[in-house]
mmCIF file of C-alpha atoms in Angstrom:
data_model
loop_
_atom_site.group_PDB
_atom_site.id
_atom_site.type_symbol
_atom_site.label_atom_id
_atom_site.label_comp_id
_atom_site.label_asym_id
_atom_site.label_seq_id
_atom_site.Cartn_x
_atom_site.Cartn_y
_atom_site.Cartn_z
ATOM 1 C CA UNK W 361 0.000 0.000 0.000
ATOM 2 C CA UNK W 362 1.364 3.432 -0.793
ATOM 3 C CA UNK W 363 2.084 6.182 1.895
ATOM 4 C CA UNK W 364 -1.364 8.015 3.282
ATOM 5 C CA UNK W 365 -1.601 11.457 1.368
ATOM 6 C CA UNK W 366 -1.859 14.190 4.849
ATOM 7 C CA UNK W 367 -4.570 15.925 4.941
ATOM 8 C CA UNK W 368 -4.865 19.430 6.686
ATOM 9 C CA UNK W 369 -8.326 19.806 8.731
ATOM 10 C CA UNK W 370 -8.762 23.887 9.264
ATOM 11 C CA UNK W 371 -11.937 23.868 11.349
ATOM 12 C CA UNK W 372 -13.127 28.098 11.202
ATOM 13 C CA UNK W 373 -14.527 28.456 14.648
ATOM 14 C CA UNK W 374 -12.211 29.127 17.361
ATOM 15 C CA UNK W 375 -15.053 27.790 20.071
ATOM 16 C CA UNK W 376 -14.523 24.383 22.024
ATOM 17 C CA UNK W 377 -18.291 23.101 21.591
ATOM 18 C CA UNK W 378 -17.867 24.116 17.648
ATOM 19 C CA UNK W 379 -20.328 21.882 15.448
ATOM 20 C CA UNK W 380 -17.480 22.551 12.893
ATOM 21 C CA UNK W 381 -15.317 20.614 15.091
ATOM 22 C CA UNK W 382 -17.407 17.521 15.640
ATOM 23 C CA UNK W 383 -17.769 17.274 12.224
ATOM 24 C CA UNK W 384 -14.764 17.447 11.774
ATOM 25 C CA UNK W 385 -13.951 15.051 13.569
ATOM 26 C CA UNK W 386 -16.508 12.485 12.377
ATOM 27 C CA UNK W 387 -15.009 12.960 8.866
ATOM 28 C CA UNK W 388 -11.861 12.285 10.241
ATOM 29 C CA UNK W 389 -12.532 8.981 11.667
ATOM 30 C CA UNK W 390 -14.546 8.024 8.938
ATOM 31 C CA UNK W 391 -11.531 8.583 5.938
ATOM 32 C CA UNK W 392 -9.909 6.130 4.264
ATOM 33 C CA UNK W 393 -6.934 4.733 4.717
ATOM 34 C CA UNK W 394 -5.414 6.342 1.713
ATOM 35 C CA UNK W 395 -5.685 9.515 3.924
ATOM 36 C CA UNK W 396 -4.343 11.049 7.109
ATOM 37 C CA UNK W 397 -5.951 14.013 8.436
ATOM 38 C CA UNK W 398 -4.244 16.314 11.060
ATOM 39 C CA UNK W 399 -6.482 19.224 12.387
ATOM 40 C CA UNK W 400 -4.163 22.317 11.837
ATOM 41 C CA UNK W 401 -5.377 24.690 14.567
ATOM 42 C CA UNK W 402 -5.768 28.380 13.933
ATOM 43 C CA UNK W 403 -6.198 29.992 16.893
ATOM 44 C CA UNK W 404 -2.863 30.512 18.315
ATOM 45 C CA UNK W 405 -2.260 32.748 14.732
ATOM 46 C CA UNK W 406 -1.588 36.514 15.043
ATOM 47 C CA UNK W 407 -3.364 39.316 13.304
ATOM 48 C CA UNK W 408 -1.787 39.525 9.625
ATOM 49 C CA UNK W 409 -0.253 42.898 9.434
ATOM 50 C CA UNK W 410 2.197 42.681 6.663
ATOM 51 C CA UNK W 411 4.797 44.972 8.166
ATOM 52 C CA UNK W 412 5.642 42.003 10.313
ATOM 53 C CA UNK W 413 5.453 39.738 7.574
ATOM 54 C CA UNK W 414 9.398 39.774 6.647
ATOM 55 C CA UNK W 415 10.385 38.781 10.350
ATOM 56 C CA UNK W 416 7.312 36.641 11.667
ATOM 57 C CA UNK W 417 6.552 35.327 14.520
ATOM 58 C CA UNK W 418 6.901 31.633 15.518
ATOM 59 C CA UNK W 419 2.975 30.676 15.234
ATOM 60 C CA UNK W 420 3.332 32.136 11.555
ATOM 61 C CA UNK W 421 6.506 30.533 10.803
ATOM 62 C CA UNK W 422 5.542 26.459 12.099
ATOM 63 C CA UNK W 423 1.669 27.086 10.570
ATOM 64 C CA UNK W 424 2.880 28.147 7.303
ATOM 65 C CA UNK W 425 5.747 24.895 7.460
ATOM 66 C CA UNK W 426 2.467 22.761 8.658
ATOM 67 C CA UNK W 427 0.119 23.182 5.955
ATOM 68 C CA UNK W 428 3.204 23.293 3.529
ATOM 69 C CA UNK W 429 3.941 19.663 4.469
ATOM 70 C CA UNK W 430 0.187 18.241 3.727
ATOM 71 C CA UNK W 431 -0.822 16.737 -0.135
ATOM 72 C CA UNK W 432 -4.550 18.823 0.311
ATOM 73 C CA UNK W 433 -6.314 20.370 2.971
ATOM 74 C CA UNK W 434 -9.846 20.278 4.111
ATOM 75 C CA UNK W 435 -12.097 23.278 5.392
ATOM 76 C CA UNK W 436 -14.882 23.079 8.093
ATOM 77 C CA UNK W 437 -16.572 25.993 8.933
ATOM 78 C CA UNK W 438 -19.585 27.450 9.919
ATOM 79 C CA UNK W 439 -20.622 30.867 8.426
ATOM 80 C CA UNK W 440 -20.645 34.330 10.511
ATOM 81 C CA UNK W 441 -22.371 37.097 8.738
ATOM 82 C CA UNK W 442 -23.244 35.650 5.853
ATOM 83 C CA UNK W 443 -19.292 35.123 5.040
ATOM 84 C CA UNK W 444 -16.266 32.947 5.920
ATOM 85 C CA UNK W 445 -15.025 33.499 9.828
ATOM 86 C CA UNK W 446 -13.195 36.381 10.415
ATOM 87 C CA UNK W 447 -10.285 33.931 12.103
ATOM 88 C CA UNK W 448 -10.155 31.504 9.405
ATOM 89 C CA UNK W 449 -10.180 34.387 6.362
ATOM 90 C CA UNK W 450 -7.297 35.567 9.194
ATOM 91 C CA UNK W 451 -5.647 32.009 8.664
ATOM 92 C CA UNK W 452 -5.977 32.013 4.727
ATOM 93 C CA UNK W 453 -3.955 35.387 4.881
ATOM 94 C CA UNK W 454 -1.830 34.392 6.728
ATOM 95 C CA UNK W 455 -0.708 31.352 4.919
ATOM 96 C CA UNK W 456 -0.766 33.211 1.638
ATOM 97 C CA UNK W 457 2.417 35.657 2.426
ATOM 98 C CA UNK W 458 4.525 36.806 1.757
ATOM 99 C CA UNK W 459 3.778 37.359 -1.855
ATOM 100 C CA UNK W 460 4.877 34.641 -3.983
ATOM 101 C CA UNK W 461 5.559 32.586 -0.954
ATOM 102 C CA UNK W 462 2.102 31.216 0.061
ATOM 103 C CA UNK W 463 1.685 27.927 1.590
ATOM 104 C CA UNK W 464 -1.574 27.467 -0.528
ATOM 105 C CA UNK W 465 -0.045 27.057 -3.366
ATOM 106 C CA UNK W 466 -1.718 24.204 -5.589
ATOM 107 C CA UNK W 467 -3.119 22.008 -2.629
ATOM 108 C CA UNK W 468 -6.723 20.530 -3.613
ATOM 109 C CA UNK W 469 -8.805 21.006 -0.856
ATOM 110 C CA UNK W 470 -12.955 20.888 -0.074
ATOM 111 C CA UNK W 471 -15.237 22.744 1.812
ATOM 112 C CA UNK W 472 -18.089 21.506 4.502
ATOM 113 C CA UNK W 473 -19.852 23.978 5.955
ATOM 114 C CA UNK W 474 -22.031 23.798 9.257
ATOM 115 C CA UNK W 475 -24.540 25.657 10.773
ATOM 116 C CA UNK W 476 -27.270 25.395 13.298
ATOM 117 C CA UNK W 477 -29.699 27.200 10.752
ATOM 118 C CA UNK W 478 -30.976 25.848 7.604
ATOM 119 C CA UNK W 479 -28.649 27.393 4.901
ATOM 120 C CA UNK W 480 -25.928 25.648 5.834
ATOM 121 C CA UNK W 481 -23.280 28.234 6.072
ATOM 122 C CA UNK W 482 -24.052 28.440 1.738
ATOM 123 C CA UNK W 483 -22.207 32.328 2.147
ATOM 124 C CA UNK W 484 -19.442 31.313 3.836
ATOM 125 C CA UNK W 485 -18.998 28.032 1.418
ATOM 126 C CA UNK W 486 -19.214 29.924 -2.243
ATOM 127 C CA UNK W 487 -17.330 33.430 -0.449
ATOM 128 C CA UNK W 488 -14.079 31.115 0.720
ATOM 129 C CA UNK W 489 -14.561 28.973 -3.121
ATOM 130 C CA UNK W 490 -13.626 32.963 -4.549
ATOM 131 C CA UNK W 491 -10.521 32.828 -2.550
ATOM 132 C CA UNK W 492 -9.491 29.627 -3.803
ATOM 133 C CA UNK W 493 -9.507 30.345 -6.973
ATOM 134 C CA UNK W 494 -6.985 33.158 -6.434
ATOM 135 C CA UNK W 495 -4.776 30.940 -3.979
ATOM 136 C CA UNK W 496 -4.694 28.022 -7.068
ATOM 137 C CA UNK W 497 -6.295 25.736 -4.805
ATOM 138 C CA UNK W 498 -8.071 22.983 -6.887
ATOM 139 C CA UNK W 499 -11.129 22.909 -5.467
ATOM 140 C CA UNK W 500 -13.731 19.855 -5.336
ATOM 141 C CA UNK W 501 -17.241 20.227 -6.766
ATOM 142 C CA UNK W 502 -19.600 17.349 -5.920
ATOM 143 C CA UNK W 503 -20.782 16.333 -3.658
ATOM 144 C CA UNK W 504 -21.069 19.709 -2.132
ATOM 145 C CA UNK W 505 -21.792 20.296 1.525
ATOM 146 C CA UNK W 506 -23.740 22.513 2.990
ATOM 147 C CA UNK W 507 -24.334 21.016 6.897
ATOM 148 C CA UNK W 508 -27.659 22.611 8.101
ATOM 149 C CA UNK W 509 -29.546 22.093 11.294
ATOM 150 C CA UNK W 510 -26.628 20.725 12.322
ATOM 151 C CA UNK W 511 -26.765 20.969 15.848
ATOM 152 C CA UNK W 512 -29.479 17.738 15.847
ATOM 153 C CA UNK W 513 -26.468 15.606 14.613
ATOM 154 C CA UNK W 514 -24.949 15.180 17.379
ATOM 155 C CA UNK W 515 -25.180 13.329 20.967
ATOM 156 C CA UNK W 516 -24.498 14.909 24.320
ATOM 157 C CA UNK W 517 -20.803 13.742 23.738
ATOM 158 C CA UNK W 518 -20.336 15.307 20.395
ATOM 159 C CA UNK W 519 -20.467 12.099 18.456
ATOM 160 C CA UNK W 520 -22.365 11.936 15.416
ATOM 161 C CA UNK W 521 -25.543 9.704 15.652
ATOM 162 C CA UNK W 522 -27.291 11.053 12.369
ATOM 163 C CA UNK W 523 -27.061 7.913 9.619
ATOM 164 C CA UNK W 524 -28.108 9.786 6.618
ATOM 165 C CA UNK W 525 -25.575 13.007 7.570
ATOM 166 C CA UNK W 526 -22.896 9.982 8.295
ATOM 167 C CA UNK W 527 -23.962 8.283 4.776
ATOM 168 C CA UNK W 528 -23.117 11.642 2.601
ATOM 169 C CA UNK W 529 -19.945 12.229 4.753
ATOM 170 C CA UNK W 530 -18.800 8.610 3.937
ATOM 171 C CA UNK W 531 -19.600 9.705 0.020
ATOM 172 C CA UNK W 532 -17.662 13.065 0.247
ATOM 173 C CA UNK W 533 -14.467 11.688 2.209
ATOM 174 C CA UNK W 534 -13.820 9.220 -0.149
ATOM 175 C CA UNK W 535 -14.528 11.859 -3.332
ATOM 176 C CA UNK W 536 -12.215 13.950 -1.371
ATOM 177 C CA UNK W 537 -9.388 11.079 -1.559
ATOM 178 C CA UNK W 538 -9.915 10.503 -4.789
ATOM 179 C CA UNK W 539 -9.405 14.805 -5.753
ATOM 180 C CA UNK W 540 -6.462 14.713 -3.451
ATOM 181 C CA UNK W 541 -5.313 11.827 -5.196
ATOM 182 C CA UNK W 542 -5.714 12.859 -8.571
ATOM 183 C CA UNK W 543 -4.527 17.144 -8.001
ATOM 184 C CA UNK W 544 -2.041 16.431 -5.107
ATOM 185 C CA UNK W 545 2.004 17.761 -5.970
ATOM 186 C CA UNK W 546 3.366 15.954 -3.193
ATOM 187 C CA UNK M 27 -26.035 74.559 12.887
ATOM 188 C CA UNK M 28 -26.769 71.052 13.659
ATOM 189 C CA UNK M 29 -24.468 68.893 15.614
ATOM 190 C CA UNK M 30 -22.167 67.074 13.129
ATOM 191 C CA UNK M 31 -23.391 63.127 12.910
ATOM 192 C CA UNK M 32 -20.002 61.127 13.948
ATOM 193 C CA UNK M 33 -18.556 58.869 11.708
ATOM 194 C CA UNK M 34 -16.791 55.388 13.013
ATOM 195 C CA UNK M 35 -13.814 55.092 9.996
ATOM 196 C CA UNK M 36 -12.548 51.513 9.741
ATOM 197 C CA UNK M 37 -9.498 50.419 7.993
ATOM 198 C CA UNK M 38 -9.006 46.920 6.772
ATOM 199 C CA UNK M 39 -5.412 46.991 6.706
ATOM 200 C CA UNK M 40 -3.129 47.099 9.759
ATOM 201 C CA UNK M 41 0.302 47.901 7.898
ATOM 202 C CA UNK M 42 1.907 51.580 8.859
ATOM 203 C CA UNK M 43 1.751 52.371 5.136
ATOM 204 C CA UNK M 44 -1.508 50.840 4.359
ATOM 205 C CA UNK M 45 -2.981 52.733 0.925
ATOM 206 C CA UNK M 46 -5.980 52.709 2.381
ATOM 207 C CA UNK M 47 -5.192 54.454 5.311
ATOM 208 C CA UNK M 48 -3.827 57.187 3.349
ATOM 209 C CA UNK M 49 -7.305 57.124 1.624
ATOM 210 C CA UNK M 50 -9.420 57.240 4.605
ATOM 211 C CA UNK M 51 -7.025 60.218 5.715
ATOM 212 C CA UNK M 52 -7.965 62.103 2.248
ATOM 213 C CA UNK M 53 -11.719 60.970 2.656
ATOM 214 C CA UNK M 54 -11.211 62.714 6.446
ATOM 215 C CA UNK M 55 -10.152 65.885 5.041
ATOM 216 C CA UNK M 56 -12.702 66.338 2.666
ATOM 217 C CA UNK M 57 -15.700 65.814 4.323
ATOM 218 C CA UNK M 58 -18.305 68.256 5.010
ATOM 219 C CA UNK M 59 -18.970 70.009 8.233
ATOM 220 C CA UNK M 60 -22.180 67.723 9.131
ATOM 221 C CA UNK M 61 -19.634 64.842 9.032
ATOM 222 C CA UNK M 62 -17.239 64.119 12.205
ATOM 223 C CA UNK M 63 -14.952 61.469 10.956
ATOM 224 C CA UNK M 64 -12.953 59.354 13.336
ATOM 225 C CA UNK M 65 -10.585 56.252 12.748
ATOM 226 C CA UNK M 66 -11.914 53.462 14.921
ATOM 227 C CA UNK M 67 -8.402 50.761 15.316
ATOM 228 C CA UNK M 68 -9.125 47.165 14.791
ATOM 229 C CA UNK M 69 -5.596 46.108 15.581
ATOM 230 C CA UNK M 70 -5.863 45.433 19.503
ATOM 231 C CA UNK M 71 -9.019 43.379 18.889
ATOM 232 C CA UNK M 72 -8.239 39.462 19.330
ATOM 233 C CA UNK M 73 -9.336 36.537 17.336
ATOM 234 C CA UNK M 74 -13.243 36.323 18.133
ATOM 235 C CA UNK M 75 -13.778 33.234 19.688
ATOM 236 C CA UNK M 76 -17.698 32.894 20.834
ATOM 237 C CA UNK M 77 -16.792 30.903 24.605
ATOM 238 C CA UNK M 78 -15.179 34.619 25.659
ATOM 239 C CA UNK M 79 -18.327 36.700 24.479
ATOM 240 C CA UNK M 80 -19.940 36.273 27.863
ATOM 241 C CA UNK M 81 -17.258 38.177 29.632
ATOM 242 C CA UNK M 82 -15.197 39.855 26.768
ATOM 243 C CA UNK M 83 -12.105 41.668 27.313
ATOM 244 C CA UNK M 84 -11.722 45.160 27.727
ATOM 245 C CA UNK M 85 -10.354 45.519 23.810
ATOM 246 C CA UNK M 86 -13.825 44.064 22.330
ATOM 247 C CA UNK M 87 -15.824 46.122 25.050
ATOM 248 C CA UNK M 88 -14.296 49.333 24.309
ATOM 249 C CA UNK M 89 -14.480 48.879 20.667
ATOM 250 C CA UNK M 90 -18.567 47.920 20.651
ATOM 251 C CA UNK M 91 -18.810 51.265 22.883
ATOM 252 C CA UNK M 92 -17.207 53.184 20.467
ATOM 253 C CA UNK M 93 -18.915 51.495 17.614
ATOM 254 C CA UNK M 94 -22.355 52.278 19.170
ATOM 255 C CA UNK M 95 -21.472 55.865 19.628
ATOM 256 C CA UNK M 96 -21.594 56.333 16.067
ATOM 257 C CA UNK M 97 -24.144 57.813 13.565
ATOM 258 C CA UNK M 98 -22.568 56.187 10.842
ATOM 259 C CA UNK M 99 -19.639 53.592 9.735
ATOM 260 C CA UNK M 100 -17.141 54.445 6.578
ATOM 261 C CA UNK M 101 -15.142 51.090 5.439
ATOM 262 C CA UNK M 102 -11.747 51.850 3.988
ATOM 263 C CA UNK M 103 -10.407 48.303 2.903
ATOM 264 C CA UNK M 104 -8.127 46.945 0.652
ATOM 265 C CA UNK M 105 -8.800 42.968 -0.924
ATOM 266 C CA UNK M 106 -6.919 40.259 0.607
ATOM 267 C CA UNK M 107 -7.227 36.759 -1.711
ATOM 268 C CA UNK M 108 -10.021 38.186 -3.635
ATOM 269 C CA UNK M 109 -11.880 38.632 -0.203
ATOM 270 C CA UNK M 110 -12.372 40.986 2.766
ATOM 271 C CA UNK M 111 -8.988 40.689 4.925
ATOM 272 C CA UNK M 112 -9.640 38.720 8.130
ATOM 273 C CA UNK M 113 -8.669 41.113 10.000
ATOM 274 C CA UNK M 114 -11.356 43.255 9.023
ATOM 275 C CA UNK M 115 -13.963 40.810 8.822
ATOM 276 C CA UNK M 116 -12.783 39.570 12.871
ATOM 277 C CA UNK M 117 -13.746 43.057 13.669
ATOM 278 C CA UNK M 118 -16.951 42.588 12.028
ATOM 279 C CA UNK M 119 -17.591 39.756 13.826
ATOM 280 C CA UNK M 120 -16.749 40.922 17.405
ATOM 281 C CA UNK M 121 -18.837 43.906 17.004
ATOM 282 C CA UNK M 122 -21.997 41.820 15.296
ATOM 283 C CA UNK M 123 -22.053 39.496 18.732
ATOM 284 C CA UNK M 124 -23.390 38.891 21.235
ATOM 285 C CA UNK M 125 -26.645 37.262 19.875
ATOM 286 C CA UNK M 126 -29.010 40.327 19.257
ATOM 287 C CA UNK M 127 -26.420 42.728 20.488
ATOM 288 C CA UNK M 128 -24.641 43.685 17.045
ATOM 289 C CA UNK M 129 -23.032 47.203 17.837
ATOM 290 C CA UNK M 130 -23.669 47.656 13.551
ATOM 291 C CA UNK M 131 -27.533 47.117 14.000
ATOM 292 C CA UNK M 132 -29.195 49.519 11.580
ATOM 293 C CA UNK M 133 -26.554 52.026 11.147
ATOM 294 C CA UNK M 134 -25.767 53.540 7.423
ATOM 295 C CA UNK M 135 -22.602 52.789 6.055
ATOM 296 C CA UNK M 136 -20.603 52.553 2.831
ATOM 297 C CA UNK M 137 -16.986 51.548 1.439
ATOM 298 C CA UNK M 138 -14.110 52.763 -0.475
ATOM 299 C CA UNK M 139 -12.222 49.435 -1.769
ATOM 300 C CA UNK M 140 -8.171 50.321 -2.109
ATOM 301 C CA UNK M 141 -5.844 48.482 -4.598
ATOM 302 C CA UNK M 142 -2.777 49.265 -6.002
ATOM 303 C CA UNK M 143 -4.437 46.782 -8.941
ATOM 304 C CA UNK M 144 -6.634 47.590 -11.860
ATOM 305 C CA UNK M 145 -9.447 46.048 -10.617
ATOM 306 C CA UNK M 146 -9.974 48.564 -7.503
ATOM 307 C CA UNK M 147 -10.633 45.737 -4.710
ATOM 308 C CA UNK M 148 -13.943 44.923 -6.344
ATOM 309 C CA UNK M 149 -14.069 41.401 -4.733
ATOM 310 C CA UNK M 150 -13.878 42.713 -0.992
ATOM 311 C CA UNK M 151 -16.130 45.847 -2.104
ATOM 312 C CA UNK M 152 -18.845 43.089 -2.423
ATOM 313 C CA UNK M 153 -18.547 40.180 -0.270
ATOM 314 C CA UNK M 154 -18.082 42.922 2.550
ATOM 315 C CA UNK M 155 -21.713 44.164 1.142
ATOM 316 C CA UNK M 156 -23.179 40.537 1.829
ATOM 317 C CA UNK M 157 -22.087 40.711 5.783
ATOM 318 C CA UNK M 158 -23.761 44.069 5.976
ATOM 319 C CA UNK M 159 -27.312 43.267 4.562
ATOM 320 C CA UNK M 160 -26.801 40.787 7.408
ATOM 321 C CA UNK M 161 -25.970 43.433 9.592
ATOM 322 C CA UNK M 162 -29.185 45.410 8.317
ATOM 323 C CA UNK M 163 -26.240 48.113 7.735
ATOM 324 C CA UNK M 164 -28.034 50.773 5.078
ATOM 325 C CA UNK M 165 -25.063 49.986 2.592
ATOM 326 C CA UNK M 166 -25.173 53.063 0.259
ATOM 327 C CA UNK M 167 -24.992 52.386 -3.640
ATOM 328 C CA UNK M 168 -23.753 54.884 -5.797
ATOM 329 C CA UNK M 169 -21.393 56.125 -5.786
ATOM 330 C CA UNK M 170 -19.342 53.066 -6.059
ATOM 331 C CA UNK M 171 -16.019 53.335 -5.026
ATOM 332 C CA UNK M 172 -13.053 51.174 -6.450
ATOM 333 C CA UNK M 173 -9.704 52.778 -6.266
ATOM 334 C CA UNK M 174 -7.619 51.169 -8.201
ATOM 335 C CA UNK M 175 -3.938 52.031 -9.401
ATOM 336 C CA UNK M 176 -4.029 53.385 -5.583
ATOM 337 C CA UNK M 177 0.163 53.490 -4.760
ATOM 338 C CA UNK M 178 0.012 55.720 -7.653
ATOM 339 C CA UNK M 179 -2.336 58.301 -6.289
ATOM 340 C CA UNK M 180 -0.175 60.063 -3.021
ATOM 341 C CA UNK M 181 3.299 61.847 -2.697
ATOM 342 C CA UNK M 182 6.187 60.691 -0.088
ATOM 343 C CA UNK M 183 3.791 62.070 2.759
ATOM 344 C CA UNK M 184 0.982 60.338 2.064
ATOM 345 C CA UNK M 185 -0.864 62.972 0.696
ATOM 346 C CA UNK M 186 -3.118 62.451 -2.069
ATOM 347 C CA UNK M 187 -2.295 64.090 -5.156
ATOM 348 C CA UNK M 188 -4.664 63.060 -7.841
ATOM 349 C CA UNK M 189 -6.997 65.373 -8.117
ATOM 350 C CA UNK M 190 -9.337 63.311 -10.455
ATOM 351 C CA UNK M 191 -9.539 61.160 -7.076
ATOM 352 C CA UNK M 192 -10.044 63.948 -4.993
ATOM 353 C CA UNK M 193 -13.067 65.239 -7.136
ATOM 354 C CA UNK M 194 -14.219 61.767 -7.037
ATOM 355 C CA UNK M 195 -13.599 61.213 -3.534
ATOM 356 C CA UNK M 196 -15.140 64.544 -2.684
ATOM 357 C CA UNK M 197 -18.627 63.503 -4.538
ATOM 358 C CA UNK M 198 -18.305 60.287 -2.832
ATOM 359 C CA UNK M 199 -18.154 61.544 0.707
ATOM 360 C CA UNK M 200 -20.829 64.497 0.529
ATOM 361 C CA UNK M 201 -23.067 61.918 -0.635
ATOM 362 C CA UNK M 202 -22.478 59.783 2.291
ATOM 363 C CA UNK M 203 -23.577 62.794 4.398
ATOM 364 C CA UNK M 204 -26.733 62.658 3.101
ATOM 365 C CA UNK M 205 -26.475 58.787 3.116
ATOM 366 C CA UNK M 206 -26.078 59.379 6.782
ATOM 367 C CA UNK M 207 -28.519 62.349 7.371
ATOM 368 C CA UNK M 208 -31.288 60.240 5.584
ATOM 369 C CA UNK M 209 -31.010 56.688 7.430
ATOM 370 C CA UNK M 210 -29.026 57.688 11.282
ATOM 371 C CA UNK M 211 -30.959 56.701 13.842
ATOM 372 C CA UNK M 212 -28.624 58.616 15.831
#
C-alpha cells in the first residue's frame, strides 16, 4: 500500500463546543486509509499585518511549514455574517504571504460547511470557493456540503448519531481522496 | 447649525503604510462640516472566539462602545485573496455578537475598496456588502467606489495628489452625508 496522502483539517470556529469541530472530527474517523488528516489549529495565529510579515513570529513561521507539508487540505466551517469566519479568512492570509511565498499554493482542498440554521453556512462556502480560486487551490465540486440544522447531529458527547448526515460524509471523504489523489504535488 | 453626525472610519489593513489608510485620511479631510470622521483601530481586537463573548475583554468592550457611539460607519479596505482581509472581517464579527447585540444594528454605512491593482478591490467591495445586509447596515450604492492604481495616487507624505480622485472622492463623501442624514438613527 502506498504512503497516506496528509490531509490538513482547518476547522473556522475558534469555540470548544464548535459543530465545525465535531464534524470534523466524524469525517476524520470516517476517511480512508489512503488519507491522514491532522487538524491544523488556527487559533494561536496573530493578526496579519504585513509589516511584520518579513520577520514573523513563531505561530506564523511552524503554521505556514504545517500546511506546507500536507498533499490537500480540508475546510470546516460554519458561516458568521453571511461570510467565511473572520479567524479563518485571518488564517488564509496568513498562509498566503509573503507574496509569492504562500503555503496554498496548488493544494486541492474541499469545503463543509455547518450551521445550526438551515442554509448551511451556503455564504461562507461559495465566499471562501472565490478565494481559492486566487490561492490556485483545486477545489472539489460534488458532492457539495452545505451542513444545516446541524446541531441535531450530534449526541451529548459530540459524536455523530445522524445515519443519513454519516452516509453523505462517507460519500464526500472518499470523493475527497480521490481529488487529493488525482490534483495532489506531493 | 446642527451637531455634526459622527462617523466610526474603519481600515481593513493594519500595515503603517496601508494605501488605504492614506485614503481614509484624504476621505477625512474632505468631508463636510455635518460629518465628524474618526478612525476606529481594529488592531488590539483578538481573534473572536464565541466561549469569551460572555465576559469579553476590555479591547472588544471598548471597541462595541465606540462602535455604538456612532451615527454612521465608513469602510476603507483593501482585498486580501479576492476577499475581505480577516482582520477586518474579525472586527466585524466581534462587534456583530453577542446574539441580538450587534453594535452595527441599523446604522448607514458605505466603502471605499483600495488596490494598487486595476481592478480597484472589487471582490472585498462586495462580499463585505453581503455581511452588511446581514448586519441590516443601510449599505449606500452609488457612488461606487473602487480605487484602483491606488500606490500611484499620493506623494512621499501620504498625501493624495490626484486630483481626479479627490473630485471623485469629494462627490463620494458628501453623498455619504446625506447617506447618513437620511437613514441615522442617531
Amino acid at each position: 500500500m502506498t504512503t497516506p496522502r496528509k490531509v490538513a483539517v482547518i476547522i473556522g470556529s475558534l469555540r470548544k463546543g464548535s459543530l465545525s469541530r465535531k464534524l470534523a472530527h466524524a469525517v476524520i474517523a470516517m476517511a480512508p486509509a489512503s488519507l491522514k488528516c491532522e487538524i491544523v489549529e488556527i487559533a494561536q495565529l496573530p493578526l496579519f499585518n504585513q509589516d511584520y510579515e518579513a520577520d514573523p513570529p513563531a505561530t506564523v513561521r511552524d503554521f505556514k511549514a504545517r500546511v506546507e507539508s500536507m498533499s490537500s487540505v480540508l475546510f470546516v466551517t460554519p458561516e458568521y455574517n453571511r461570510s467565511v469566519p473572520g479567524v479563518l479568512k485571518n488564517a488564509l492570509d496568513i498562509g498566503s504571504r509573503p507574496y509569492g511565498k504562500s503555503s496554498w499554493n496548488g493544494k486541492p482542498t474541499a469545503i463543509i460547511s455547518v450551521s445550526p440554521g438551515a442554509i448551511g453556512a451556503f455564504g461562507a462556502n461559495h465566499h471562501l470557493r472565490q478565494s481559492l480560486v486566487f490561492l490556485d487551490m483545486p477545489t472539489m465540486g460534488q458532492p457539495e456540503a452545505y451542513i444545516g440544522n446541524a446541531a441535531g447531529l450530534f449526541d451529548d458527547k459530540g459524536l455523530l448519531i445522524n445515519d443519513t448526515t454519516r452516509g453523505f460524509l462517507q460519500k464526500f471523504v472518499d470523493a475527497f481522496a480521490l481529488w487529493t489523489e488525482r490534483n495532489a504535488a506531493r
